[in-house]
Amino acid sequence: TAGKRESMGICFVGKRRFRDFIRSYLPPQRPGPLVCVESGRVLGTHQGVYLYTHGQRARVGGLGGRWYVAEKCLETDTLFMCEGAAHPALLTHTLEVGEAAWISGSPPGQLDSRASPSALACSARVRHRAPAIPCSVAATEPPPPPQYTARFATPVNIAVGQTVALYDGCRCLGGAQVIARGPSLHEQGKEAGAAAAARGAASVGPGAPGCLQATVCE
């Protein structure tokens, strides 16, 4: 067994394409647009948003490079795409996780809602065999059920529904499922740029000398 080639698939799916397998468990899927997260340009068409997950590589016909799912909009059946596995649109410093399964049977003292909860300094692993990343975990208000916000020193790429394992050194404390992602680095960059532009406009002010008001509507 040790000498056998490692399996990267799901054994019970067999030789079927995973997309064909998962369709039998999903409602009917509608095609929708693949949209570049940076330019807003329509890149192509997909066959259903539920067939994709955040961070998944998706082939875009006619385009070179490696394209990944950065965001899904279920209301409009839109997949927002970015080029490159390290694109800022895939990364976030913050995750919201649901009720945790603590190995000890109860949360660490810092997170115990019966006391005065505070942030827990620990590390987290977001992928099998990936290095643990320093983070802080704090209980969100109001419980119950207890939910937590995890803030990472290094940005992470993880999808809603995946699991975060928490560690104190080499000791596993427990794990929890991701229920929401915080703003991506790409979104934060756009917000910072808009704020800087607003501050620049405010510093110039209306009617300032040398300011041609008509040029704002190019």
GROMACS .gro file of C-alpha atoms in nm:
model
  218
    1THR     CA    1   0.000   0.000   0.000
    2ALA     CA    2   0.280   0.243   0.084
    3GLY     CA    3   0.417   0.205  -0.267
    4LYS     CA    4   0.087   0.273  -0.443
    5ARG     CA    5   0.021   0.598  -0.623
    6GLU     CA    6  -0.166   0.847  -0.406
    7SER     CA    7  -0.532   0.900  -0.494
    8MET     CA    8  -0.639   1.264  -0.531
    9GLY     CA    9  -1.004   1.192  -0.607
   10ILE     CA   10  -1.310   1.066  -0.422
   11CYS     CA   11  -1.315   0.687  -0.425
   12PHE     CA   12  -1.694   0.636  -0.438
   13VAL     CA   13  -1.733   0.861  -0.744
   14GLY     CA   14  -1.541   0.607  -0.949
   15LYS     CA   15  -1.457   0.686  -1.309
   16ARG     CA   16  -1.742   0.931  -1.353
   17ARG     CA   17  -1.669   1.300  -1.403
   18PHE     CA   18  -1.726   1.474  -1.070
   19ARG     CA   19  -1.947   1.735  -1.238
   20ASP     CA   20  -2.179   1.463  -1.369
   21PHE     CA   21  -2.186   1.298  -1.027
   22ILE     CA   22  -2.270   1.614  -0.832
   23ARG     CA   23  -2.545   1.724  -1.075
   24SER     CA   24  -2.767   1.442  -0.947
   25TYR     CA   25  -2.767   1.603  -0.600
   26LEU     CA   26  -2.829   1.963  -0.714
   27PRO     CA   27  -3.133   2.155  -0.836
   28PRO     CA   28  -3.139   2.228  -1.211
   29GLN     CA   29  -2.851   2.460  -1.297
   30ARG     CA   30  -2.871   2.771  -1.514
   31PRO     CA   31  -2.587   2.898  -1.734
   32GLY     CA   32  -2.441   3.234  -1.640
   33PRO     CA   33  -2.154   3.470  -1.716
   34LEU     CA   34  -1.790   3.441  -1.618
   35VAL     CA   35  -1.684   3.796  -1.529
   36CYS     CA   36  -1.334   3.931  -1.469
   37VAL     CA   37  -1.322   4.061  -1.111
   38GLU     CA   38  -1.086   4.343  -1.211
   39SER     CA   39  -1.225   4.476  -1.539
   40GLY     CA   40  -1.588   4.360  -1.525
   41ARG     CA   41  -1.545   4.212  -1.873
   42VAL     CA   42  -1.750   3.902  -1.958
   43LEU     CA   43  -1.500   3.624  -2.027
   44GLY     CA   44  -1.737   3.343  -2.116
   45THR     CA   45  -2.023   3.128  -1.987
   46HIS     CA   46  -2.047   2.860  -1.718
   47GLN     CA   47  -2.305   2.583  -1.675
   48GLY     CA   48  -2.414   2.650  -1.315
   49VAL     CA   49  -2.273   2.831  -1.010
   50TYR     CA   50  -2.319   2.530  -0.779
   51LEU     CA   51  -2.075   2.333  -0.991
   52TYR     CA   52  -1.792   2.562  -0.876
   53THR     CA   53  -1.641   2.663  -0.544
   54HIS     CA   54  -1.428   2.955  -0.432
   55GLY     CA   55  -1.065   2.916  -0.532
   56GLN     CA   56  -1.139   2.646  -0.789
   57ARG     CA   57  -0.955   2.664  -1.117
   58ALA     CA   58  -1.195   2.698  -1.409
   59ARG     CA   59  -1.103   2.681  -1.773
   60VAL     CA   60  -1.208   2.985  -1.973
   61GLY     CA   61  -1.226   2.908  -2.343
   62GLY     CA   62  -1.006   3.121  -2.565
   63LEU     CA   63  -0.801   3.266  -2.279
   64GLY     CA   64  -0.453   3.170  -2.171
   65GLY     CA   65  -0.332   3.167  -1.814
   66ARG     CA   66  -0.490   3.006  -1.510
   67TRP     CA   67  -0.825   3.147  -1.401
   68TYR     CA   68  -0.987   3.089  -1.061
   69VAL     CA   69  -1.328   3.148  -0.904
   70ALA     CA   70  -1.297   3.452  -0.677
   71GLU     CA   71  -1.664   3.503  -0.593
   72LYS     CA   72  -2.008   3.363  -0.670
   73CYS     CA   73  -2.329   3.564  -0.700
   74LEU     CA   74  -2.620   3.323  -0.664
   75GLU     CA   75  -2.883   3.591  -0.739
   76THR     CA   76  -2.746   3.661  -1.088
   77ASP     CA   77  -2.575   3.323  -1.153
   78THR     CA   78  -2.246   3.509  -1.200
   79LEU     CA   79  -1.897   3.372  -1.137
   80PHE     CA   80  -1.633   3.638  -1.081
   81MET     CA   81  -1.293   3.521  -1.202
   82CYS     CA   82  -0.934   3.622  -1.138
   83GLU     CA   83  -0.610   3.522  -1.306
   84GLY     CA   84  -0.345   3.349  -1.095
   85ALA     CA   85  -0.360   3.134  -0.782
   86ALA     CA   86  -0.212   3.414  -0.568
   87HIS     CA   87  -0.452   3.687  -0.685
   88PRO     CA   88  -0.564   3.922  -0.402
   89ALA     CA   89  -0.929   3.844  -0.480
   90LEU     CA   90  -0.875   3.491  -0.347
   91LEU     CA   91  -0.718   3.598  -0.018
   92THR     CA   92  -0.862   3.730   0.307
   93HIS     CA   93  -0.738   3.803   0.658
   94THR     CA   94  -1.073   3.728   0.825
   95LEU     CA   95  -1.310   3.431   0.847
   96GLU     CA   96  -1.636   3.375   1.032
   97VAL     CA   97  -1.672   3.020   1.162
   98GLY     CA   98  -1.965   2.839   1.316
   99GLU     CA   99  -1.996   2.646   1.638
  100ALA     CA  100  -1.666   2.471   1.706
  101ALA     CA  101  -1.602   2.111   1.800
  102TRP     CA  102  -1.359   2.140   2.093
  103ILE     CA  103  -1.153   1.831   2.170
  104SER     CA  104  -1.169   1.904   2.544
  105GLY     CA  105  -1.548   1.932   2.527
  106SER     CA  106  -1.555   2.306   2.601
  107PRO     CA  107  -1.392   2.618   2.456
  108PRO     CA  108  -1.062   2.749   2.592
  109GLY     CA  109  -1.098   2.983   2.888
  110GLN     CA  110  -1.051   3.297   2.678
  111LEU     CA  111  -1.356   3.206   2.468
  112ASP     CA  112  -1.581   3.076   2.746
  113SER     CA  113  -1.902   3.279   2.720
  114ARG     CA  114  -1.978   3.210   3.085
  115ALA     CA  115  -1.682   3.426   3.181
  116SER     CA  116  -1.565   3.750   3.019
  117PRO     CA  117  -1.452   3.627   2.678
  118SER     CA  118  -1.142   3.764   2.507
  119ALA     CA  119  -0.941   3.678   2.196
  120LEU     CA  120  -0.756   3.348   2.184
  121ALA     CA  121  -0.406   3.362   2.035
  122CYS     CA  122  -0.344   3.036   1.851
  123SER     CA  123  -0.263   2.902   1.506
  124ALA     CA  124  -0.483   2.751   1.240
  125ARG     CA  125  -0.450   2.506   0.956
  126VAL     CA  126  -0.684   2.566   0.663
  127ARG     CA  127  -0.566   2.283   0.439
  128HIS     CA  128  -0.432   1.931   0.489
  129ARG     CA  129  -0.053   1.938   0.534
  130ALA     CA  130  -0.047   2.318   0.500
  131PRO     CA  131   0.160   2.503   0.761
  132ALA     CA  132  -0.026   2.639   1.063
  133ILE     CA  133  -0.079   3.017   1.046
  134PRO     CA  134  -0.081   3.244   1.355
  135CYS     CA  135  -0.427   3.385   1.420
  136SER     CA  136  -0.656   3.522   1.688
  137VAL     CA  137  -1.004   3.388   1.752
  138ALA     CA  138  -1.279   3.583   1.926
  139ALA     CA  139  -1.640   3.496   2.006
  140THR     CA  140  -1.895   3.694   1.808
  141GLU     CA  141  -2.192   3.853   1.976
  142PRO     CA  142  -2.447   3.749   2.061
  143PRO     CA  143  -2.437   3.374   2.136
  144PRO     CA  144  -2.593   3.118   2.129
  145PRO     CA  145  -2.493   2.926   1.933
  146PRO     CA  146  -2.136   3.040   1.979
  147GLN     CA  147  -1.969   3.157   1.660
  148TYR     CA  148  -1.622   3.296   1.615
  149THR     CA  149  -1.420   3.541   1.409
  150ALA     CA  150  -1.071   3.427   1.312
  151ARG     CA  151  -0.816   3.691   1.209
  152PHE     CA  152  -0.501   3.569   1.036
  153ALA     CA  153  -0.155   3.724   1.037
  154THR     CA  154  -0.108   3.592   0.682
  155PRO     CA  155  -0.397   3.602   0.432
  156VAL     CA  156  -0.562   3.268   0.356
  157ASN     CA  157  -0.746   3.118   0.061
  158ILE     CA  158  -1.036   2.903   0.182
  159ALA     CA  159  -1.398   2.852   0.079
  160VAL     CA  160  -1.719   2.868   0.280
  161GLY     CA  161  -1.801   2.516   0.399
  162GLN     CA  162  -1.441   2.412   0.452
  163THR     CA  163  -1.299   2.349   0.798
  164VAL     CA  164  -1.041   2.539   1.003
  165ALA     CA  165  -0.841   2.340   1.259
  166LEU     CA  166  -0.711   2.537   1.560
  167TYR     CA  167  -0.388   2.459   1.742
  168ASP     CA  168  -0.202   2.558   2.055
  169GLY     CA  169   0.148   2.471   1.942
  170CYS     CA  170   0.132   2.104   1.839
  171ARG     CA  171  -0.188   2.038   2.035
  172CYS     CA  172  -0.510   2.048   1.834
  173LEU     CA  173  -0.780   2.244   2.016
  174GLY     CA  174  -1.064   2.166   1.778
  175GLY     CA  175  -1.215   2.280   1.452
  176ALA     CA  176  -1.503   2.472   1.300
  177GLN     CA  177  -1.668   2.517   0.962
  178VAL     CA  178  -1.625   2.842   0.769
  179ILE     CA  179  -1.962   3.016   0.733
  180ALA     CA  180  -1.843   3.346   0.577
  181ARG     CA  181  -1.530   3.505   0.436
  182GLY     CA  182  -1.420   3.855   0.522
  183PRO     CA  183  -1.339   4.111   0.251
  184SER     CA  184  -1.070   3.997   0.010
  185LEU     CA  185  -0.743   4.184  -0.030
  186HIS     CA  186  -0.871   4.296  -0.371
  187GLU     CA  187  -1.185   4.445  -0.215
  188GLN     CA  188  -0.983   4.614   0.057
  189GLY     CA  189  -0.753   4.763  -0.206
  190LYS     CA  190  -1.050   4.903  -0.400
  191GLU     CA  191  -1.196   5.052  -0.081
  192ALA     CA  192  -0.862   5.207   0.012
  193GLY     CA  193  -0.830   5.356  -0.338
  194ALA     CA  194  -1.182   5.502  -0.326
  195ALA     CA  195  -1.117   5.650   0.020
  196ALA     CA  196  -0.792   5.806  -0.100
  197ALA     CA  197  -0.969   5.954  -0.402
  198ALA     CA  198  -1.242   6.096  -0.176
  199ARG     CA  199  -0.983   6.252   0.055
  200GLY     CA  200  -0.807   6.404  -0.246
  201ALA     CA  201  -1.131   6.551  -0.379
  202ALA     CA  202  -1.217   6.690  -0.035
  203SER     CA  203  -0.873   6.850   0.002
  204VAL     CA  204  -0.916   7.031  -0.331
  205GLY     CA  205  -1.268   7.142  -0.247
  206PRO     CA  206  -1.532   7.289  -0.479
  207GLY     CA  207  -1.428   7.592  -0.679
  208ALA     CA  208  -1.064   7.571  -0.578
  209PRO     CA  209  -0.823   7.772  -0.796
  210GLY     CA  210  -0.714   7.581  -1.103
  211CYS     CA  211  -0.990   7.320  -1.065
  212LEU     CA  212  -1.196   7.276  -1.380
  213GLN     CA  213  -1.526   7.142  -1.253
  214ALA     CA  214  -1.637   7.023  -1.598
  215THR     CA  215  -1.354   6.771  -1.621
  216VAL     CA  216  -1.507   6.541  -1.360
  217CYS     CA  217  -1.755   6.407  -1.617
  218GLU     CA  218  -1.519   6.270  -1.877
   0.00000   0.00000   0.00000
